[in-house]
């Protein structure tokens, strides 16, 4: 759990003995202690790090990008990816063959007696080795040139992989908002998170076909971005959706270098260190202090003097019903959208929610800010017997009716015996386990209502079978 810092544990590593009761027993020199934590980004004290070897197996953004690039190319240009694998194998074979030739030559030279020039067979062998080595070197040169051409063709698709990698780390950081936002904990052999990998492939397949390579790349990037947005949004509380959407837009724009990272950092942190009395009656002390802090940035030099000197114009803008839709006064209207957000946060922080929606709509498109209703049928299609559905319900919401309607449409009803609904409570765990066992064998649906159950340790074992389960709940009994 990441809390392993006990000095008693360190004796296993620092000394050659372990203590059993009141006895000290030496241990074998081959003894190794390996500890594993499920924490995504654990932090340990320096003294602990100095006494151990820490290994971080977490995938990095660049590492994931490289893996996703191979995935993109294997889908879009399978011929290139196949040829790259063949070339890689050939290059390894060439290295092995050259090593064998060198070893064989050294062995013959070391075994030669007298002058090796008098050994006709050895001289012939040397000549043959020289010719073979030259041929291999020529093949290696050709392979490197082919590899260069292949890599150049593969690089065309790197923006797609880079976008997908960026989006994964955006959704991966959502757990900082709420611990319940855990995405893609299961990993594939390739270390690409399974759920994200499935979403990535589905978005690639559903993207519109375009003959032009650059056009196709743009379509793929947009398809992946929107697919990740839809998939992630359905798992978020309403209050957190705009935060996710804004962060996604900010990170995409940072990658494009369309916004200044220092300006974004200021917008998010908005550090106001000093308080100043407001010289204008339409701004509070808090707002004026924020303006003074903004004026310290290079792009906003003199804004405090301009607000004070052109108070009438700034009052009109600041007191308008929707200032986020109005142009800033005078030369300030030329400021970028991110700079306008900074000024708005200083003077009208109450309009930031609307301003952020407008910002996202302007930069990513209207479809990202449109309100969409959960499509249960589509969610069902994205699930599998090994991927249960977990409904976190707000007060007064009942997902059971929607599940019954969908089940009836697909042939899963209580009358047919293929729809099992269990309200967990005292003594109902056994009933639920029996329903899970029966459903896993018959391909039925199991709905477990766990609103009053806070602990069920055997669920993970019972869920190992091939069953589909929907878990409508307002509490999470599994954490």
Short mmCIF file of N, CA and C in Angstrom, two decimals, residues 212-284:
data_model
loop_
_atom_site.label_atom_id
_atom_site.label_comp_id
_atom_site.label_asym_id
_atom_site.label_seq_id
_atom_site.Cartn_x
_atom_site.Cartn_y
_atom_site.Cartn_z
N UNK A 212 -6.43 11.24 -48.96
CA UNK A 212 -5.26 12.05 -48.68
C UNK A 212 -4.71 11.72 -47.29
N UNK A 213 -3.39 11.48 -47.21
CA UNK A 213 -2.77 11.06 -45.95
C UNK A 213 -2.94 12.10 -44.86
N UNK A 214 -2.63 13.36 -45.15
CA UNK A 214 -2.76 14.41 -44.15
C UNK A 214 -4.21 14.59 -43.72
N UNK A 215 -5.12 14.48 -44.68
CA UNK A 215 -6.54 14.56 -44.34
C UNK A 215 -6.96 13.42 -43.45
N UNK A 216 -6.47 12.23 -43.74
CA UNK A 216 -6.77 11.05 -42.94
C UNK A 216 -6.24 11.21 -41.51
N UNK A 217 -5.05 11.77 -41.39
CA UNK A 217 -4.45 11.98 -40.07
C UNK A 217 -5.31 12.94 -39.25
N UNK A 218 -5.78 14.00 -39.87
CA UNK A 218 -6.65 14.96 -39.17
C UNK A 218 -7.95 14.30 -38.72
N UNK A 219 -8.51 13.45 -39.59
CA UNK A 219 -9.75 12.75 -39.27
C UNK A 219 -9.53 11.79 -38.10
N UNK A 220 -8.40 11.08 -38.12
CA UNK A 220 -8.10 10.13 -37.05
C UNK A 220 -7.93 10.85 -35.71
N UNK A 221 -7.22 11.96 -35.72
CA UNK A 221 -7.01 12.71 -34.49
C UNK A 221 -8.33 13.20 -33.91
N UNK A 222 -9.20 13.70 -34.76
CA UNK A 222 -10.50 14.19 -34.29
C UNK A 222 -11.37 13.04 -33.80
N UNK A 223 -11.35 11.92 -34.51
CA UNK A 223 -12.15 10.76 -34.12
C UNK A 223 -11.72 10.23 -32.76
N UNK A 224 -10.42 10.13 -32.54
CA UNK A 224 -9.90 9.63 -31.26
C UNK A 224 -10.23 10.61 -30.13
N UNK A 225 -10.06 11.91 -30.40
CA UNK A 225 -10.34 12.93 -29.39
C UNK A 225 -11.80 12.89 -28.95
N UNK A 226 -12.71 12.83 -29.91
CA UNK A 226 -14.13 12.83 -29.58
C UNK A 226 -14.54 11.53 -28.91
N UNK A 227 -13.96 10.41 -29.35
CA UNK A 227 -14.29 9.12 -28.73
C UNK A 227 -13.85 9.09 -27.27
N UNK A 228 -12.66 9.60 -26.99
CA UNK A 228 -12.17 9.65 -25.61
C UNK A 228 -13.04 10.58 -24.78
N UNK A 229 -13.43 11.70 -25.35
CA UNK A 229 -14.30 12.65 -24.64
C UNK A 229 -15.63 12.01 -24.26
N UNK A 230 -16.28 11.34 -25.22
CA UNK A 230 -17.58 10.72 -24.95
C UNK A 230 -17.45 9.59 -23.94
N UNK A 231 -16.44 8.76 -24.13
CA UNK A 231 -16.26 7.60 -23.26
C UNK A 231 -15.98 8.03 -21.82
N UNK A 232 -15.15 9.06 -21.66
CA UNK A 232 -14.76 9.51 -20.33
C UNK A 232 -15.88 10.30 -19.65
N UNK A 233 -16.56 11.13 -20.41
CA UNK A 233 -17.60 11.99 -19.84
C UNK A 233 -18.72 11.20 -19.19
N UNK A 234 -19.04 10.03 -19.77
CA UNK A 234 -20.15 9.25 -19.21
C UNK A 234 -19.80 8.67 -17.84
N UNK A 235 -18.52 8.72 -17.47
CA UNK A 235 -18.11 8.18 -16.17
C UNK A 235 -17.87 9.28 -15.14
N UNK A 236 -18.11 10.53 -15.51
CA UNK A 236 -17.82 11.65 -14.61
C UNK A 236 -19.08 12.23 -14.00
N UNK A 237 -18.94 12.76 -12.79
CA UNK A 237 -20.02 13.53 -12.20
C UNK A 237 -20.19 14.82 -13.02
N UNK A 238 -21.39 15.33 -13.05
CA UNK A 238 -21.69 16.50 -13.86
C UNK A 238 -20.78 17.68 -13.50
N UNK A 239 -20.49 17.84 -12.22
CA UNK A 239 -19.70 18.98 -11.77
C UNK A 239 -18.25 18.92 -12.24
N UNK A 240 -17.79 17.74 -12.65
CA UNK A 240 -16.40 17.57 -13.06
C UNK A 240 -16.21 17.54 -14.57
N UNK A 241 -17.29 17.53 -15.31
CA UNK A 241 -17.18 17.38 -16.77
C UNK A 241 -16.50 18.57 -17.43
N UNK A 242 -16.83 19.79 -16.98
CA UNK A 242 -16.22 20.97 -17.58
C UNK A 242 -14.73 21.04 -17.25
N UNK A 243 -14.37 20.60 -16.05
CA UNK A 243 -12.95 20.57 -15.68
C UNK A 243 -12.17 19.65 -16.61
N UNK A 244 -12.72 18.47 -16.85
CA UNK A 244 -12.08 17.52 -17.78
C UNK A 244 -12.00 18.10 -19.18
N UNK A 245 -13.09 18.66 -19.65
CA UNK A 245 -13.15 19.20 -21.00
C UNK A 245 -12.16 20.35 -21.18
N UNK A 246 -12.08 21.23 -20.19
CA UNK A 246 -11.15 22.36 -20.26
C UNK A 246 -9.71 21.87 -20.26
N UNK A 247 -9.41 20.91 -19.39
CA UNK A 247 -8.05 20.39 -19.32
C UNK A 247 -7.66 19.71 -20.63
N UNK A 248 -8.59 19.00 -21.22
CA UNK A 248 -8.33 18.35 -22.50
C UNK A 248 -8.00 19.40 -23.56
N UNK A 249 -8.80 20.47 -23.61
CA UNK A 249 -8.56 21.54 -24.59
C UNK A 249 -7.23 22.23 -24.33
N UNK A 250 -6.93 22.53 -23.07
CA UNK A 250 -5.67 23.21 -22.74
C UNK A 250 -4.47 22.37 -23.16
N UNK A 251 -4.50 21.07 -22.87
CA UNK A 251 -3.36 20.21 -23.19
C UNK A 251 -3.17 20.07 -24.70
N UNK A 252 -4.27 19.98 -25.43
CA UNK A 252 -4.17 19.90 -26.89
C UNK A 252 -3.56 21.17 -27.45
N UNK A 253 -3.99 22.31 -26.95
CA UNK A 253 -3.47 23.60 -27.43
C UNK A 253 -2.02 23.81 -27.02
N UNK A 254 -1.65 23.32 -25.85
CA UNK A 254 -0.24 23.38 -25.45
C UNK A 254 0.63 22.56 -26.39
N UNK A 255 0.13 21.40 -26.77
CA UNK A 255 0.87 20.53 -27.69
C UNK A 255 1.04 21.21 -29.04
N UNK A 256 0.02 21.94 -29.46
CA UNK A 256 0.09 22.67 -30.74
C UNK A 256 0.89 23.97 -30.61
N UNK A 257 1.24 24.33 -29.37
CA UNK A 257 1.95 25.58 -29.08
C UNK A 257 1.11 26.80 -29.47
N UNK A 258 -0.19 26.67 -29.25
CA UNK A 258 -1.11 27.78 -29.54
C UNK A 258 -1.36 28.65 -28.31
N UNK A 259 -0.97 28.17 -27.14
CA UNK A 259 -1.11 28.99 -25.94
C UNK A 259 0.21 28.97 -25.17
N UNK A 260 0.44 30.03 -24.43
CA UNK A 260 1.66 30.18 -23.64
C UNK A 260 1.50 29.40 -22.33
N UNK A 261 2.41 28.46 -22.03
CA UNK A 261 2.29 27.69 -20.78
C UNK A 261 2.31 28.56 -19.53
N UNK A 262 3.02 29.68 -19.57
CA UNK A 262 3.06 30.58 -18.41
C UNK A 262 1.71 31.25 -18.19
N UNK A 263 1.05 31.62 -19.28
CA UNK A 263 -0.27 32.24 -19.18
C UNK A 263 -1.29 31.22 -18.68
N UNK A 264 -1.19 29.99 -19.16
CA UNK A 264 -2.10 28.94 -18.69
C UNK A 264 -1.88 28.67 -17.22
N UNK A 265 -0.63 28.62 -16.80
CA UNK A 265 -0.32 28.37 -15.39
C UNK A 265 -0.90 29.49 -14.52
N UNK A 266 -0.79 30.72 -14.98
CA UNK A 266 -1.34 31.84 -14.22
C UNK A 266 -2.86 31.76 -14.15
N UNK A 267 -3.49 31.41 -15.27
CA UNK A 267 -4.95 31.30 -15.30
C UNK A 267 -5.43 30.26 -14.30
N UNK A 268 -4.73 29.14 -14.21
CA UNK A 268 -5.17 28.05 -13.34
C UNK A 268 -4.86 28.33 -11.87
N UNK A 269 -3.69 28.86 -11.60
CA UNK A 269 -3.30 29.12 -10.21
C UNK A 269 -3.83 30.47 -9.72
N UNK A 270 -3.74 31.46 -10.56
CA UNK A 270 -4.21 32.82 -10.29
C UNK A 270 -3.76 33.31 -8.91
N UNK A 271 -2.44 33.40 -8.78
CA UNK A 271 -1.85 33.80 -7.51
C UNK A 271 -1.94 35.31 -7.32
N UNK A 272 -2.63 35.73 -6.29
CA UNK A 272 -2.74 37.16 -5.93
C UNK A 272 -2.13 37.31 -4.55
N UNK A 273 -0.93 37.91 -4.51
CA UNK A 273 -0.17 37.95 -3.26
C UNK A 273 -0.48 39.17 -2.40
N UNK A 274 -0.93 40.26 -3.02
CA UNK A 274 -1.16 41.50 -2.26
C UNK A 274 -2.59 42.01 -2.47
N UNK A 275 -3.05 42.79 -1.52
CA UNK A 275 -4.39 43.39 -1.59
C UNK A 275 -4.27 44.90 -1.79
N UNK A 276 -5.04 45.39 -2.76
CA UNK A 276 -5.03 46.83 -3.06
C UNK A 276 -6.46 47.36 -3.04
N UNK A 277 -6.69 48.53 -2.46
CA UNK A 277 -8.04 49.13 -2.50
C UNK A 277 -8.39 49.54 -3.93
N UNK A 278 -9.61 49.31 -4.33
CA UNK A 278 -10.03 49.59 -5.70
C UNK A 278 -10.26 51.08 -5.91
N UNK A 279 -9.66 51.66 -6.98
CA UNK A 279 -9.89 53.09 -7.27
C UNK A 279 -11.15 53.33 -8.10
N UNK A 280 -11.79 52.24 -8.56
CA UNK A 280 -13.02 52.38 -9.36
C UNK A 280 -14.15 51.67 -8.63
N UNK A 281 -15.35 52.22 -8.73
CA UNK A 281 -16.46 51.69 -7.94
C UNK A 281 -17.10 50.43 -8.52
N UNK A 282 -16.75 50.06 -9.76
CA UNK A 282 -17.37 48.87 -10.35
C UNK A 282 -16.53 47.60 -10.13
N UNK A 283 -15.40 47.74 -9.45
CA UNK A 283 -14.57 46.57 -9.13
C UNK A 283 -14.37 46.49 -7.62
N UNK A 284 -14.46 45.29 -7.09
CA UNK A 284 -14.22 45.07 -5.67
C UNK A 284 -12.72 45.09 -5.40
#
